[in-house]
Coordinates of C-alpha atoms in Angstrom, one line a residue:
Chain A
M614 CA -39.0 3.0 35.8
S615 CA -38.1 4.0 32.3
A616 CA -37.7 7.9 32.9
G617 CA -35.1 7.0 35.9
R618 CA -32.5 5.4 33.2
P619 CA -32.1 8.1 31.1
S620 CA -30.6 10.2 34.8
R621 CA -28.7 7.0 36.0
S622 CA -26.6 6.9 32.5
R623 CA -26.2 10.2 32.7
A624 CA -24.6 10.7 36.6
A625 CA -23.2 7.2 35.4
Y626 CA -21.4 9.5 32.5
R627 CA -20.9 12.0 35.2
R628 CA -18.8 9.9 37.0
I629 CA -16.9 8.3 35.1
T630 CA -16.0 12.1 33.8
A631 CA -15.1 13.1 37.0
H632 CA -12.8 9.9 38.4
Y633 CA -11.8 10.1 34.7
G634 CA -10.7 13.6 34.1
A635 CA -12.0 14.1 30.1
D636 CA -14.9 12.7 28.5
P637 CA -15.2 9.1 28.0
L638 CA -14.8 8.8 24.3
H639 CA -11.3 10.8 25.4
L640 CA -10.0 7.1 27.1
L641 CA -11.3 5.0 24.4
A642 CA -9.3 7.1 22.0
L643 CA -6.4 6.5 23.4
L644 CA -7.5 2.4 24.6
A645 CA -7.3 2.3 20.5
C646 CA -4.1 4.3 20.2
F647 CA -2.8 2.1 22.7
A648 CA -3.8 -0.8 21.2
L649 CA -2.3 0.1 17.7
A650 CA 0.6 1.2 19.3
G651 CA 1.3 -2.5 21.1
Y652 CA 0.8 -4.3 18.6
A653 CA 3.2 -2.3 16.5
A654 CA 5.4 -2.6 19.6
S655 CA 4.7 -6.5 20.0
R656 CA 5.5 -7.1 16.3
V657 CA 9.0 -5.0 17.5
F658 CA 9.6 -7.9 19.8
A659 CA 8.4 -10.2 17.3
A660 CA 11.5 -9.6 14.8
G661 CA 14.4 -9.3 17.3
I662 CA 14.7 -5.6 17.2
W663 CA 13.9 -4.2 20.5
V664 CA 16.4 -3.3 21.9
G665 CA 18.2 -1.5 19.4
F666 CA 14.7 0.4 18.2
A667 CA 13.5 1.2 22.1
I668 CA 16.8 3.2 22.9
W669 CA 16.8 4.3 18.9
F670 CA 12.4 5.5 19.5
V671 CA 13.1 6.9 23.7
G672 CA 16.3 8.3 22.4
A673 CA 14.6 10.3 20.4
A674 CA 12.1 11.6 22.3
V675 CA 15.3 12.5 24.2
A676 CA 18.0 13.9 22.0
H677 CA 15.3 16.4 20.7
D678 CA 14.2 17.9 24.5
L679 CA 17.0 17.4 26.9
V680 CA 20.0 18.3 24.1
L681 CA 18.9 19.3 21.3
F682 CA 16.1 22.3 22.9
P683 CA 18.4 23.2 25.4
L684 CA 21.7 23.7 23.2
Y685 CA 19.6 25.8 20.6
A686 CA 18.0 28.1 23.6
L687 CA 20.6 28.1 25.4
A688 CA 22.9 29.2 22.6
D689 CA 20.1 32.1 21.5
V690 CA 20.2 33.5 24.8
A691 CA 24.0 33.6 25.3
V692 CA 24.8 35.4 22.3
Q693 CA 21.2 37.6 23.4
R694 CA 22.9 38.1 27.0
R695 CA 26.3 39.1 24.9
R696 CA 27.1 43.2 24.2
W697 CA 28.9 41.9 20.7
G698 CA 30.5 45.1 19.2
R699 CA 29.7 48.5 19.4
R700 CA 27.2 49.7 21.6
R701 CA 25.3 53.5 20.1
P702 CA 24.5 55.3 22.6
G703 CA 22.6 58.6 22.5
P704 CA 18.9 58.6 22.8
H705 CA 18.3 60.2 19.2
V706 CA 20.1 57.6 17.2
H707 CA 17.7 54.1 16.9
W708 CA 19.4 51.6 17.1
T709 CA 18.8 48.8 15.0
P710 CA 17.8 45.6 16.1
W711 CA 20.9 42.3 15.2
I712 CA 19.8 39.4 16.3
N713 CA 17.8 38.0 13.9
Y714 CA 20.3 38.7 11.1
V715 CA 22.4 36.0 13.0
R716 CA 19.7 33.7 14.3
V717 CA 19.1 33.0 10.7
P718 CA 21.9 32.5 8.8
V719 CA 22.9 30.5 11.8
G720 CA 20.0 28.7 11.7
L721 CA 19.5 28.1 8.5
S722 CA 23.5 26.9 8.7
G723 CA 22.8 24.4 11.8
L724 CA 19.6 23.1 10.8
L725 CA 21.7 22.1 7.3
L726 CA 24.7 20.5 9.0
L727 CA 22.3 18.3 11.6
V728 CA 20.2 16.9 8.6
W729 CA 22.3 16.4 6.5
F730 CA 25.7 15.7 9.2
P731 CA 26.8 12.5 7.6
L732 CA 27.1 13.3 3.9
I733 CA 29.3 16.9 5.8
L734 CA 31.4 15.1 8.0
R735 CA 31.6 12.3 6.1
R736 CA 30.1 9.4 8.2
S737 CA 29.4 7.1 6.0
G738 CA 31.7 7.3 3.8
E739 CA 33.1 3.6 2.5
T740 CA 29.1 2.9 3.0
Y741 CA 28.6 6.0 0.4
R742 CA 30.9 5.7 -1.7
K743 CA 29.9 1.5 -2.2
A744 CA 27.4 2.5 -3.1
V745 CA 27.6 5.4 -5.7
G746 CA 31.2 4.9 -6.7
L747 CA 31.9 9.1 -6.3
D748 CA 33.2 10.0 -2.8
S749 CA 31.4 12.1 0.5
N750 CA 34.3 14.7 0.3
P751 CA 32.4 17.6 -1.7
F752 CA 29.3 18.0 0.9
L753 CA 31.4 19.8 3.3
G754 CA 33.1 22.0 0.6
R755 CA 29.4 23.2 -0.4
W756 CA 27.7 22.9 2.8
L757 CA 30.3 26.0 3.8
L758 CA 29.6 27.4 0.5
V759 CA 25.4 27.5 1.0
T760 CA 26.8 28.6 5.0
G761 CA 28.6 31.4 3.5
V762 CA 26.0 33.2 0.3
L763 CA 23.8 32.6 3.3
F764 CA 25.9 35.0 6.2
A765 CA 27.2 36.9 3.1
G766 CA 23.5 37.4 2.3
S767 CA 22.5 38.2 5.9
A768 CA 25.5 40.7 6.1
V769 CA 24.4 42.8 3.6
A770 CA 20.5 42.5 4.1
Y771 CA 22.0 44.5 7.8
A772 CA 23.5 47.0 6.5
V773 CA 20.8 47.9 4.0
R774 CA 19.0 48.2 6.8
L775 CA 21.1 50.4 8.6
R776 CA 21.9 52.4 5.5
R777 CA 17.7 52.4 5.8
S778 CA 17.1 53.3 9.3
T779 CA 19.8 56.0 10.0
P780 CA 19.5 59.1 8.4
R781 CA 16.9 60.6 9.6
R782 CA 16.7 63.5 7.7
R783 CA 15.6 61.7 4.8
G784 CA 12.6 61.4 6.5
T785 CA 10.2 58.8 7.9
R786 CA 9.4 55.4 5.7
R787 CA 6.3 54.1 7.7
G788 CA 5.9 50.3 6.7
R789 CA 8.8 48.6 7.4
G790 CA 9.1 45.7 10.5
P791 CA 12.3 45.6 11.6
E792 CA 12.5 42.1 10.5
R793 CA 11.5 42.5 6.9
G794 CA 16.1 43.5 5.4
R795 CA 16.7 40.1 7.9
R796 CA 14.0 38.2 5.8
D797 CA 15.5 39.4 2.7
G798 CA 18.8 38.1 4.1
G799 CA 17.0 34.5 4.1
G800 CA 14.9 34.7 1.1
G801 CA 18.3 35.2 -0.6
S802 CA 19.6 31.3 0.2
Chain B
M909 CA 0.2 27.4 12.2
F910 CA 2.5 24.3 11.9
G911 CA 0.1 21.8 12.6
V912 CA -2.1 22.4 10.2
V913 CA 0.9 22.1 8.1
L914 CA 1.8 18.7 9.7
L915 CA -2.0 17.9 8.9
I916 CA -1.0 18.2 6.2
G917 CA 2.6 16.7 5.2
I918 CA 2.9 13.5 7.9
P919 CA -1.0 12.0 6.2
L920 CA 1.3 12.2 2.4
I921 CA 4.3 11.2 4.0
A922 CA 2.3 7.9 5.0
I923 CA 0.9 7.6 2.0
T924 CA 3.3 7.7 0.1
G925 CA 5.6 5.4 2.4
F926 CA 2.6 3.0 2.3
L927 CA 2.6 3.2 -1.0
S928 CA 6.3 2.4 -1.2
Y929 CA 5.3 -0.5 0.1
A930 CA 2.7 -2.0 -1.6
A931 CA 5.4 -1.0 -4.6
Y932 CA 7.5 -4.2 -3.2
D933 CA 5.2 -6.7 -4.0
P934 CA 5.6 -7.8 -0.4
R935 CA 2.6 -10.6 -1.3
L936 CA 5.9 -12.5 -3.7
A937 CA 8.0 -14.4 -2.8
G938 CA 11.3 -12.7 -1.6
N939 CA 10.1 -9.0 -2.5
D940 CA 9.0 -8.8 1.1
L941 CA 11.9 -9.3 3.9
T942 CA 9.8 -7.2 7.0
P943 CA 10.3 -10.2 10.1
Q944 CA 7.4 -11.3 12.0
R945 CA 5.0 -7.9 10.6
G946 CA 2.1 -9.7 10.8
L947 CA -0.9 -8.1 10.2
L948 CA 1.0 -4.8 9.3
G949 CA 2.3 -6.7 6.8
F950 CA -0.4 -5.8 5.0
Y951 CA -1.5 -6.7 1.0
L952 CA -2.6 -3.5 -0.8
F953 CA -2.6 -4.7 -4.3
D954 CA -0.5 -5.5 -7.3
W955 CA 1.2 -2.5 -7.8
P956 CA 1.1 -1.3 -11.2
T957 CA 3.3 -0.5 -14.2
R958 CA 1.4 2.2 -14.8
P959 CA 1.4 4.9 -15.0
V960 CA 5.5 5.2 -15.4
W961 CA 6.1 8.1 -13.1
L962 CA 4.0 7.1 -10.4
Y963 CA 6.8 5.2 -7.7
R964 CA 8.8 8.0 -9.2
L965 CA 7.1 11.0 -8.0
S966 CA 5.9 9.2 -5.0
Q967 CA 8.7 8.1 -3.2
A968 CA 9.7 12.0 -4.3
V969 CA 6.4 13.3 -2.3
H970 CA 7.9 11.1 0.7
V971 CA 11.3 11.9 0.4
I972 CA 11.7 15.6 -0.2
L973 CA 8.5 16.3 1.3
G974 CA 9.6 14.7 4.5
I975 CA 13.2 16.7 5.0
T976 CA 11.4 20.1 4.1
L977 CA 9.0 19.5 7.2
V978 CA 12.2 19.4 9.4
P979 CA 12.0 23.3 10.0
V980 CA 8.6 22.5 11.1
L981 CA 8.3 19.7 13.2
L982 CA 11.4 21.9 15.2
A983 CA 9.3 24.2 14.9
K984 CA 5.9 22.9 16.5
L985 CA 8.2 21.1 19.1
W986 CA 10.0 24.2 20.3
S987 CA 6.1 25.6 20.4
V988 CA 5.1 22.9 22.9
I989 CA 8.0 22.1 24.8
P990 CA 7.5 24.3 28.2
R991 CA 4.5 21.7 28.5
L992 CA 7.7 19.4 28.4
F993 CA 8.3 20.7 32.1
D994 CA 4.9 20.5 33.8
W995 CA 4.7 19.4 37.2
P996 CA 2.5 17.5 38.6
P997 CA 3.2 15.8 35.3
A998 CA -0.5 14.4 35.3
R999 CA -3.8 16.2 37.5
S1000 CA -5.8 13.0 36.2
P1001 CA -6.2 9.4 34.6
A1002 CA -6.6 11.9 31.4
Q1003 CA -3.7 13.4 31.5
A1004 CA -1.0 10.4 32.6
L1005 CA -2.6 8.5 29.2
E1006 CA -2.5 11.9 26.8
R1007 CA 0.6 12.3 28.2
L1008 CA 1.6 8.7 27.4
S1009 CA 0.5 9.0 24.0
L1010 CA 2.6 12.3 23.4
L1011 CA 5.8 10.2 24.2
L1012 CA 4.5 7.7 21.1
L1013 CA 4.3 10.6 19.1
V1014 CA 7.0 12.5 19.6
G1015 CA 9.9 9.5 20.2
G1016 CA 7.7 8.3 16.9
A1017 CA 7.8 11.8 15.4
V1018 CA 11.8 12.5 15.6
F1019 CA 12.3 8.2 15.4
E1020 CA 10.7 8.0 11.8
F1021 CA 12.3 11.3 10.6
V1022 CA 15.7 10.6 12.0
T1023 CA 15.9 7.2 10.6
G1024 CA 14.8 8.2 7.3
I1025 CA 16.8 11.1 6.5
L1026 CA 19.8 8.2 8.5
N1027 CA 19.3 5.7 6.1
I1028 CA 19.3 8.1 3.1
Q1029 CA 22.4 9.4 3.9
L1030 CA 23.4 5.7 3.7
F1031 CA 24.4 5.8 6.9
Y1032 CA 23.5 2.5 8.6
V1033 CA 23.9 3.3 12.4
F1034 CA 21.1 0.9 12.9
P1035 CA 21.7 -2.6 11.7
F1036 CA 16.9 -3.1 11.2
F1037 CA 16.1 0.0 9.1
Y1038 CA 13.3 -0.9 6.5
P1039 CA 11.5 -3.7 9.9
A1040 CA 11.7 -0.1 12.0
H1041 CA 10.9 2.7 9.8
L1042 CA 8.2 0.1 9.2
Y1043 CA 6.7 -0.7 12.9
G1044 CA 7.9 2.5 13.6
A1045 CA 4.9 4.0 11.2
W1046 CA 2.5 2.4 12.9
I1047 CA 2.8 3.5 16.1
F1048 CA 3.4 7.3 15.0
L1049 CA 0.7 7.1 13.5
A1050 CA -1.5 5.7 16.3
A1051 CA -0.2 8.9 18.1
F1052 CA -1.1 10.6 16.1
V1053 CA -4.8 10.4 14.9
V1054 CA -5.0 11.0 18.5
H1055 CA -3.6 13.5 18.7
V1056 CA -5.6 15.4 16.0
A1057 CA -9.3 14.0 17.0
L1058 CA -8.1 15.2 20.4
K1059 CA -6.3 18.6 18.9
L1060 CA -8.4 19.8 15.9
P1061 CA -11.0 21.5 18.1
R1062 CA -8.3 23.9 19.7
M1063 CA -6.3 24.5 16.4
V1064 CA -8.9 25.0 14.5
R1065 CA -9.9 27.6 17.9
A1066 CA -6.6 28.7 17.8
L1067 CA -6.8 30.1 13.8
R1068 CA -9.7 32.0 14.5
S1069 CA -8.8 34.0 17.5
R1070 CA -6.0 36.0 14.7
G1071 CA -6.2 36.6 11.1
F1072 CA -3.4 35.1 9.1
R1073 CA -3.2 38.1 6.6
R1074 CA -3.8 40.5 9.7
E1075 CA -0.8 39.0 11.7
L1076 CA 1.6 38.9 7.5
R1077 CA 1.0 42.7 8.2
T1078 CA 2.1 43.0 11.8
G1079 CA 4.9 44.2 12.1
L1080 CA 7.9 43.4 15.4
R1081 CA 7.5 46.8 16.9
E1082 CA 3.3 45.9 17.2
T1083 CA 3.8 41.9 18.2
R1084 CA 1.9 41.4 21.3
P1085 CA 2.3 38.8 23.8
E1086 CA -0.8 36.2 23.4
P1087 CA -3.2 36.5 25.8
P1088 CA -3.6 33.2 29.1
D1089 CA -4.3 30.0 26.9
P1090 CA -6.4 27.6 28.8
D1091 CA -2.5 24.6 28.3
G1092 CA -0.9 27.2 29.9
L1093 CA 1.6 27.2 27.0
V1094 CA 1.9 31.3 27.2
A1095 CA 4.6 32.6 29.0
V1096 CA 3.8 34.4 32.6
H1097 CA 6.0 36.8 32.0
P1098 CA 7.1 37.2 28.6
G1099 CA 10.2 38.9 27.5
E1100 CA 10.4 41.1 24.7
P1101 CA 9.8 40.3 21.5
T1102 CA 12.7 39.8 19.2
V1103 CA 10.5 38.4 15.8
S1104 CA 7.4 39.1 15.5
R1105 CA 4.8 36.1 14.2
R1106 CA 5.3 37.2 10.7
G1107 CA 8.8 37.1 11.4
L1108 CA 9.3 32.9 12.7
L1109 CA 6.7 32.1 10.0
G1110 CA 9.1 33.1 7.6
F1111 CA 12.2 32.0 9.0
V1112 CA 10.6 28.6 9.5
G1113 CA 9.5 28.9 6.3
G1114 CA 13.1 30.1 5.0
A1115 CA 14.3 27.0 6.4
S1116 CA 11.8 24.2 4.4
L1117 CA 12.4 26.5 1.3
T1118 CA 16.5 25.9 1.8
L1119 CA 16.5 22.5 2.3
F1120 CA 13.7 21.8 -0.2
G1121 CA 15.1 23.8 -2.9
L1122 CA 19.1 21.6 -2.5
S1123 CA 17.5 18.7 -2.0
V1124 CA 15.0 18.4 -4.5
G1125 CA 16.7 18.4 -7.1
Q1126 CA 18.2 14.6 -7.0
T1127 CA 14.8 14.1 -8.6
V1128 CA 14.7 15.5 -12.3
D1129 CA 17.4 15.1 -15.1
G1130 CA 18.5 18.2 -16.4
P1131 CA 20.7 21.3 -15.7
L1132 CA 18.6 21.6 -12.7
R1133 CA 19.8 18.3 -11.4
R1134 CA 23.4 20.2 -10.6
T1135 CA 20.6 22.7 -8.0
A1136 CA 21.1 18.9 -5.7
L1137 CA 23.8 20.5 -3.7
L1138 CA 23.4 18.5 -0.2
S1139 CA 21.3 16.0 -0.8
P1140 CA 23.0 12.5 -1.0
H1141 CA 22.2 10.7 -4.7
G1142 CA 21.7 14.8 -7.1
R1143 CA 26.0 13.3 -7.7
T1144 CA 26.4 13.7 -11.5
Y1145 CA 29.1 11.1 -13.0
G1146 CA 29.3 13.0 -16.8
E1147 CA 28.0 13.7 -20.2
G1148 CA 28.0 10.2 -21.4
P1149 CA 25.7 8.1 -22.2
N1150 CA 26.1 5.3 -18.8
D1151 CA 27.1 9.1 -17.0
F1152 CA 24.0 8.8 -14.8
Q1153 CA 23.1 8.2 -11.0
V1154 CA 24.4 4.8 -9.7
N1155 CA 23.1 3.6 -6.1
K1156 CA 24.8 -0.2 -6.4
T1157 CA 28.3 -0.9 -8.0
A1158 CA 29.8 -3.6 -9.0
A1159 CA 32.6 -3.3 -7.1
A1160 CA 30.7 -3.4 -3.7
K1161 CA 28.2 -6.5 -5.2
G1162 CA 31.7 -8.6 -6.5
I1163 CA 30.6 -7.9 -9.9
T1164 CA 34.6 -8.5 -11.5
A1165 CA 34.7 -7.6 -15.8
R1166 CA 35.0 -11.8 -16.0
D1167 CA 31.8 -12.6 -14.3
A1168 CA 30.5 -9.9 -17.0
G1169 CA 33.1 -11.1 -20.1
P1170 CA 32.1 -12.7 -23.1
D1171 CA 31.7 -16.5 -21.0
W1172 CA 28.5 -15.2 -19.1
R1173 CA 25.0 -17.1 -20.4
L1174 CA 21.4 -15.9 -19.1
E1175 CA 19.7 -19.2 -17.8
V1176 CA 16.1 -18.6 -19.2
V1177 CA 13.5 -21.2 -16.8
G1178 CA 10.3 -22.3 -17.7
P1179 CA 8.4 -24.9 -19.2
R1180 CA 12.0 -24.9 -21.3
R1181 CA 15.1 -24.0 -20.1
T1182 CA 17.5 -21.9 -22.5
H1183 CA 21.4 -20.7 -22.0
L1184 CA 21.5 -17.2 -23.8
S1185 CA 25.0 -15.4 -24.7
R1186 CA 25.1 -11.6 -25.0
A1187 CA 25.1 -11.9 -29.0
D1188 CA 21.6 -14.6 -28.8
L1189 CA 20.3 -11.5 -26.5
L1190 CA 21.5 -8.7 -28.8
S1191 CA 19.7 -10.4 -31.9
M1192 CA 15.8 -10.5 -30.8
P1193 CA 13.8 -7.6 -31.4
A1194 CA 14.8 -5.1 -29.2
H1195 CA 12.8 -2.2 -27.6
T1196 CA 13.1 1.2 -26.3
Y1197 CA 11.6 2.3 -24.4
D1198 CA 12.6 6.0 -22.2
L1199 CA 11.8 4.7 -18.6
P1200 CA 12.5 5.7 -14.5
I1201 CA 14.9 4.4 -12.1
A1202 CA 13.0 6.0 -9.3
C1203 CA 14.8 5.1 -5.9
V1204 CA 13.1 4.1 -3.0
E1205 CA 15.7 7.0 -0.8
G1206 CA 13.7 9.3 -3.0
W1207 CA 15.9 10.1 -6.0
S1208 CA 15.2 9.7 -9.9
T1209 CA 16.5 9.6 -13.3
L1210 CA 15.4 8.5 -16.5
Q1211 CA 17.0 7.1 -19.3
R1212 CA 16.5 5.9 -22.5
W1213 CA 17.2 1.4 -22.3
T1214 CA 17.3 -0.8 -25.1
G1215 CA 16.4 -4.3 -24.9
V1216 CA 14.3 -7.8 -25.6
R1217 CA 11.1 -7.5 -23.8
L1218 CA 10.0 -9.9 -21.0
A1219 CA 7.2 -11.2 -22.2
D1220 CA 9.5 -12.0 -25.2
L1221 CA 11.7 -14.6 -23.2
A1222 CA 8.6 -15.4 -21.2
R1223 CA 7.4 -17.0 -24.8
L1224 CA 11.1 -18.3 -25.4
A1225 CA 11.3 -20.2 -22.2
G1226 CA 7.9 -21.3 -22.5
A1227 CA 6.0 -19.4 -20.6
T1228 CA 2.7 -17.2 -21.2
P1229 CA 3.1 -13.4 -20.6
G1230 CA -0.2 -12.6 -18.2
R1231 CA -0.7 -16.0 -16.5
D1232 CA 3.7 -16.5 -15.2
E1233 CA 5.6 -14.5 -13.0
V1234 CA 9.4 -14.4 -12.5
F1235 CA 12.2 -14.9 -9.7
V1236 CA 15.2 -13.1 -11.3
E1237 CA 18.4 -14.0 -10.0
S1238 CA 21.4 -11.8 -9.9
L1239 CA 25.6 -12.5 -9.8
E1240 CA 25.7 -9.9 -6.7
R1241 CA 27.4 -11.4 -3.8
G1242 CA 25.7 -10.6 -0.8
G1243 CA 22.9 -7.9 -0.1
A1244 CA 19.6 -8.4 0.1
F1245 CA 17.8 -7.6 -3.1
G1246 CA 20.8 -10.0 -5.2
H1247 CA 16.8 -11.5 -5.9
V1248 CA 13.5 -10.0 -6.6
T1249 CA 10.0 -11.6 -7.8
L1250 CA 8.2 -9.6 -10.3
S1251 CA 4.5 -9.8 -11.0
A1252 CA 2.7 -11.8 -13.7
R1253 CA 1.3 -8.0 -14.9
Q1254 CA 4.7 -6.5 -14.6
V1255 CA 6.7 -9.5 -16.9
A1256 CA 3.3 -8.8 -20.0
D1257 CA 3.9 -4.9 -19.6
P1258 CA 5.9 -4.7 -23.5
A1259 CA 8.0 -1.7 -22.1
S1260 CA 8.7 -4.5 -19.2
L1261 CA 13.1 -4.3 -20.7
L1262 CA 16.1 -6.5 -19.7
A1263 CA 17.8 -3.7 -21.2
L1264 CA 21.0 -4.2 -22.9
R1265 CA 21.8 -0.1 -23.8
V1266 CA 21.4 2.5 -22.4
N1267 CA 21.7 5.6 -24.3
G1268 CA 22.1 4.5 -27.3
A1269 CA 25.7 2.5 -26.0
D1270 CA 26.3 -0.3 -23.8
L1271 CA 25.3 -0.7 -20.3
S1272 CA 28.3 -0.1 -17.9
L1273 CA 29.2 -2.2 -15.8
D1274 CA 28.2 0.1 -12.5
H1275 CA 24.8 0.3 -14.5
G1276 CA 24.3 -4.1 -14.9
F1277 CA 26.7 -5.0 -17.1
P1278 CA 25.8 -7.2 -19.4
A1279 CA 21.7 -7.4 -18.8
R1280 CA 19.7 -5.6 -16.2
I1281 CA 15.7 -5.1 -15.4
I1282 CA 13.9 -2.6 -15.9
V1283 CA 10.3 -1.9 -15.3
P1284 CA 7.9 1.1 -15.7
N1285 CA 7.3 2.4 -13.1
A1286 CA 8.7 -0.4 -10.3
P1287 CA 11.2 0.5 -6.9
G1288 CA 14.6 1.3 -8.3
V1289 CA 15.6 -1.5 -5.9
H1290 CA 13.7 -3.6 -8.1
N1291 CA 15.5 -3.1 -11.7
T1292 CA 17.6 -6.3 -10.6
K1293 CA 21.6 -5.8 -12.7
W1294 CA 24.4 -8.6 -13.1
V1295 CA 20.6 -11.1 -14.2
T1296 CA 21.8 -14.4 -14.8
R1297 CA 18.9 -16.3 -14.4
L1298 CA 15.3 -15.3 -14.6
S1299 CA 12.8 -17.7 -13.6
F1300 CA 9.2 -18.1 -15.3
R1301 CA 6.8 -20.2 -13.3
P1302 CA 2.5 -19.8 -12.8
A1303 CA 1.6 -16.5 -10.2
G1304 CA 0.2 -17.7 -7.3
P1305 CA -3.5 -17.4 -6.7

């Protein structure tokens, strides 16, 4: 009799696993997660702020997944598809990839704008002035300055890279990945 | 890799966040305005006054680390986003539930970062920051813990699949696509690589360093503070004794020079009630301490404060330092922080002052003239400015 029990519970375990699609522990962990999240949500509801909260909560995921991500992904694809500037024909001339020398300064500058746009675009002007006692005008200039430094650094890094890679007569130098100069540009900020 | 960084970073931000909640001494009357907090309005412990730099450090970690991790969070989301467009959305109940928890994870993460970052820029597009950031954190952390529990083995496997040092030596030309994985995250027909794995790590790391480098200056004093080019509270006011960061001006709170003029009296309430002019206060024993003002918004600055001990004022009112707490009221008109309750421990600390002077000069109106509170290790906003009344009373159980 007792020998049948472990095998019966094992069969039940297998049945649950088959129907549910994962270990029962998986289900327990998720239920615990939803219980805590549900309780927190009930506090939001009780506090009377649930409409705004839900809009911001779901809006945050939507804004990232369906706005920010497609924007930067499409921009990247568009820049790469376009034939900017001169092409360098000829099989013997090594063509230095330039895309990362654009990606890095654009990416960093865009990131700074994404994080600090209320300051840079003076979205909180009056509140800021009332609190801090100064106005938020300097931030636009500072952001432009940082952006300029990033682009200049990247341009210099690219120029150095081009100079190093064009004259083949100087002999080959080993161990230089194509993105090395780019990283130097990023670090120069 | 991004997962590992977040696995270390997110708990640090969470712990310092909860510490900040504790720092407000939410148990004391009027200190916690979070509505309907229930079990989530937990009380950890009486917030200590020592070490004096604790809140300065923990809140700087909370805010600056949060800003620094933005690129890592974005990179992490970027690396898994193909899963968002999976079809069919779920093949089993297990997968359906897990994806629901991912909505809480991603929505919660972005929500917490966005509300925090907008709040420190005083961009109040939502009228409910404190409760939303606190409750949102619980939802996010619930999903975060279960996500870590479910995915930890996979992360370990992924990390073991390639050597970190070898990856750092692998340039673009040697970069090969990932082998197919059970999650189906790897592209079926990957394009030519345009960046190596070390290049991507360098890009994200560089982005984090850029954000860090342009904002960390708001937590230090001296010439390095000027490096805070892109951060809301790393501003320079000048070279004078009162030229340090303000985050609530007298004008904004309706305080006029007349309010703070010769007619101003401090009312000290306890078993005895007294009214003190500024001259009375200046004639009491003065003490000087170097104490930081550390704001919940992450900035901080160390200044030299001179004033009367709160403990001396307690005795003057017939109260007992060490037993009695104090309810502090400001002249401020409007706003949530025109009053605060300081714990018995805070009242008893010898460095807890009703400050009258700073760096050897009278307080300026924006820094709380005629008198302000300065308590070691307290959140900045508890250092009430333009104090008008101190009511000592026995602390609750």
